[in-house]
Amino acid sequence: MNMLEANMRKVSDSLNSTVRLAAEFGDESLKDLKLYTSLVEKLCEIDSKMNTHRKALAESYTEQTVECFDQ
């Protein structure tokens, strides 16, 4: 696991804890899940991009030149 993955996991755990605490102790505005849904969407986008970049990087290791990689 790399540093970004570890940090993503920590952020996800923190967000889950925040949602639980907001549901239990927060006022009505903090209990609105829309606040947290947009953050989760951004995390998913980052994770998806990270996986795409990781795959491209792995593929690039097998090619000897940029021209071969682009084909």
Backbone as JSON, one array per atom type, in Angstrom:
{
  "sequence": "MNMLEANMRKVSDSLNSTVRLAAEFGDESLKDLKLYTSLVEKLCEIDSKMNTHRKALAESYTEQTVECFDQ",
  "N": [[0.84, -1.17, 0.0], [0.6, 2.16, -0.9], [1.5, 5.57, -0.02], [-0.58, 7.38, -0.71], [-2.8, 5.67, -0.87], [-2.93, 4.81, 1.8], [-3.47, 7.23, 3.08], [-5.93, 7.84, 1.89], [-7.49, 5.84, 2.97], [-7.43, 6.57, 5.67], [-8.75, 9.05, 5.51], [-11.27, 8.2, 4.63], [-12.07, 6.65, 6.84], [-12.16, 8.66, 8.79], [-14.17, 10.27, 7.75], [-16.35, 8.52, 7.9], [-16.54, 8.29, 10.7], [-17.14, 10.93, 11.32], [-19.68, 11.21, 10.15], [-21.15, 9.4, 11.72], [-20.88, 10.59, 14.27], [-22.08, 13.08, 13.76], [-24.67, 12.27, 13.2], [-25.44, 11.34, 15.68], [-24.9, 13.41, 17.58], [-25.09, 15.86, 16.33], [-26.7, 18.91, 15.09], [-29.67, 19.5, 13.11], [-28.76, 20.46, 10.62], [-26.22, 19.36, 10.41], [-26.8, 16.71, 10.24], [-27.59, 16.26, 7.71], [-27.04, 14.32, 5.01], [-26.13, 15.07, 2.53], [-24.07, 16.83, 2.78], [-21.88, 15.21, 3.24], [-21.94, 13.39, 1.21], [-20.98, 14.6, -1.14], [-18.3, 14.81, -0.53], [-17.58, 12.12, -0.39], [-18.02, 11.4, -3.04], [-15.98, 12.88, -4.29], [-13.76, 11.59, -3.17], [-14.07, 9.07, -4.32], [-13.69, 9.71, -7.01], [-11.01, 10.52, -6.96], [-9.83, 8.11, -6.17], [-10.47, 6.5, -8.36], [-9.06, 7.81, -10.42], [-6.51, 7.44, -9.43], [-6.24, 4.66, -9.65], [-6.41, 4.37, -12.43], [-4.12, 5.78, -13.25], [-2.2, 4.21, -12.01], [-2.46, 1.79, -13.42], [-1.75, 2.64, -16.01], [0.88, 3.4, -15.54], [1.99, 0.92, -14.85], [1.68, -0.41, -17.29], [3.37, 1.14, -18.83], [5.88, 0.38, -18.01], [6.42, -1.92, -19.41], [6.96, -1.2, -21.97], [9.39, -0.08, -24.34], [9.78, 2.35, -25.6], [8.28, 5.63, -25.97], [6.71, 5.82, -28.22], [5.94, 3.16, -28.68], [4.35, 2.75, -26.45], [2.19, 4.47, -26.91], [0.81, 3.21, -28.92]],
  "CA": [[0.0, 0.0, 0.0], [1.41, 3.37, -0.96], [1.12, 6.65, 0.89], [-1.89, 7.91, -1.08], [-3.81, 4.69, -0.45], [-3.03, 4.86, 3.26], [-4.16, 8.47, 3.44], [-7.33, 7.7, 1.47], [-8.14, 4.99, 3.97], [-7.61, 7.4, 6.88], [-9.79, 10.04, 5.23], [-12.54, 7.48, 4.61], [-12.4, 6.32, 8.23], [-12.52, 9.92, 9.47], [-15.47, 10.69, 7.24], [-17.34, 7.63, 8.52], [-16.68, 8.7, 12.1], [-17.82, 12.23, 11.33], [-21.1, 10.97, 9.86], [-21.74, 8.77, 12.92], [-20.97, 11.6, 15.34], [-23.07, 14.08, 13.36], [-26.0, 11.66, 13.36], [-25.75, 11.17, 17.1], [-24.78, 14.62, 18.39], [-25.2, 17.1, 15.55], [-28.02, 19.5, 14.86], [-30.28, 19.02, 11.86], [-27.95, 20.79, 9.44], [-25.09, 18.43, 10.34], [-27.31, 15.37, 9.95], [-27.87, 16.2, 6.28], [-26.01, 13.49, 4.38], [-25.63, 15.71, 1.3], [-22.77, 17.42, 3.12], [-20.84, 14.18, 3.22], [-22.0, 12.68, -0.06], [-20.09, 15.23, -2.12], [-16.92, 14.44, -0.16], [-17.39, 10.72, -0.79], [-17.9, 11.41, -4.5], [-14.63, 13.34, -4.62], [-12.83, 10.51, -2.82], [-14.21, 8.02, -5.34], [-13.04, 10.21, -8.23], [-9.56, 10.46, -6.73], [-9.46, 6.7, -6.17], [-10.56, 6.03, -9.74], [-7.92, 8.37, -11.15], [-5.3, 6.79, -8.92], [-6.17, 3.33, -10.26], [-6.11, 4.55, -13.86], [-2.71, 6.16, -13.37], [-1.39, 3.06, -11.62], [-2.49, 0.85, -14.55], [-0.95, 3.23, -17.1], [2.28, 3.32, -15.14], [2.4, -0.48, -14.96], [1.81, -0.7, -18.72], [4.53, 1.86, -19.38], [7.1, -0.35, -17.67], [6.65, -3.0, -20.37], [7.3, -0.61, -23.27], [10.74, 0.46, -24.39], [9.77, 3.73, -26.08], [6.99, 6.31, -25.86], [5.94, 5.48, -29.42], [5.35, 1.83, -28.46], [3.31, 2.89, -25.44], [1.05, 5.17, -27.49], [0.1, 2.36, -29.9]],
  "C": [[0.89, 1.24, 0.0], [0.82, 4.46, -0.05], [-0.27, 7.22, 0.58], [-3.0, 6.96, -0.65], [-4.02, 4.72, 1.05], [-3.78, 6.11, 3.71], [-5.63, 8.44, 3.03], [-8.11, 6.87, 2.48], [-8.41, 5.78, 5.25], [-8.72, 8.42, 6.68], [-11.16, 9.38, 5.23], [-12.99, 7.13, 6.02], [-12.84, 7.56, 8.99], [-13.9, 10.4, 9.03], [-16.59, 9.83, 7.82], [-17.59, 8.01, 9.97], [-17.44, 10.02, 12.21], [-19.32, 12.06, 11.09], [-21.79, 10.37, 11.08], [-21.92, 9.79, 14.04], [-22.02, 12.67, 15.02], [-24.48, 13.54, 13.54], [-26.4, 11.58, 14.82], [-25.82, 12.5, 17.85], [-25.05, 15.92, 17.64], [-26.6, 17.65, 15.48], [-28.51, 19.05, 13.48], [-29.43, 19.32, 10.63], [-26.76, 19.84, 9.3], [-25.53, 17.0, 10.03], [-27.65, 15.19, 8.48], [-26.74, 15.47, 5.56], [-25.46, 14.09, 3.09], [-24.27, 16.37, 1.54], [-21.63, 16.43, 2.89], [-20.8, 13.43, 1.9], [-21.05, 13.28, -1.09], [-18.63, 14.91, -1.81], [-16.62, 13.0, -0.59], [-17.24, 10.62, -2.31], [-16.5, 11.84, -4.93], [-13.59, 12.27, -4.3], [-12.88, 9.4, -3.86], [-13.54, 8.44, -6.65], [-11.52, 10.13, -8.1], [-9.08, 9.02, -6.79], [-9.47, 6.13, -7.58], [-9.39, 6.53, -10.57], [-6.62, 7.7, -10.72], [-5.14, 5.41, -9.55], [-5.83, 3.4, -11.74], [-4.64, 4.88, -14.07], [-1.8, 4.99, -13.01], [-1.32, 2.04, -12.76], [-1.63, 1.36, -15.71], [0.53, 3.15, -16.78], [2.8, 1.89, -15.27], [2.58, -0.87, -16.42], [3.05, -0.03, -19.3], [5.84, 1.14, -19.08], [7.43, -1.43, -18.69], [7.08, -2.49, -21.74], [8.69, 0.02, -23.21], [10.79, 1.91, -24.84], [8.37, 4.32, -25.91], [6.11, 5.94, -27.05], [5.25, 4.12, -29.26], [4.19, 1.93, -27.47], [2.04, 3.51, -26.02], [0.25, 4.29, -28.44], [-0.88, 1.46, -29.26]]
}
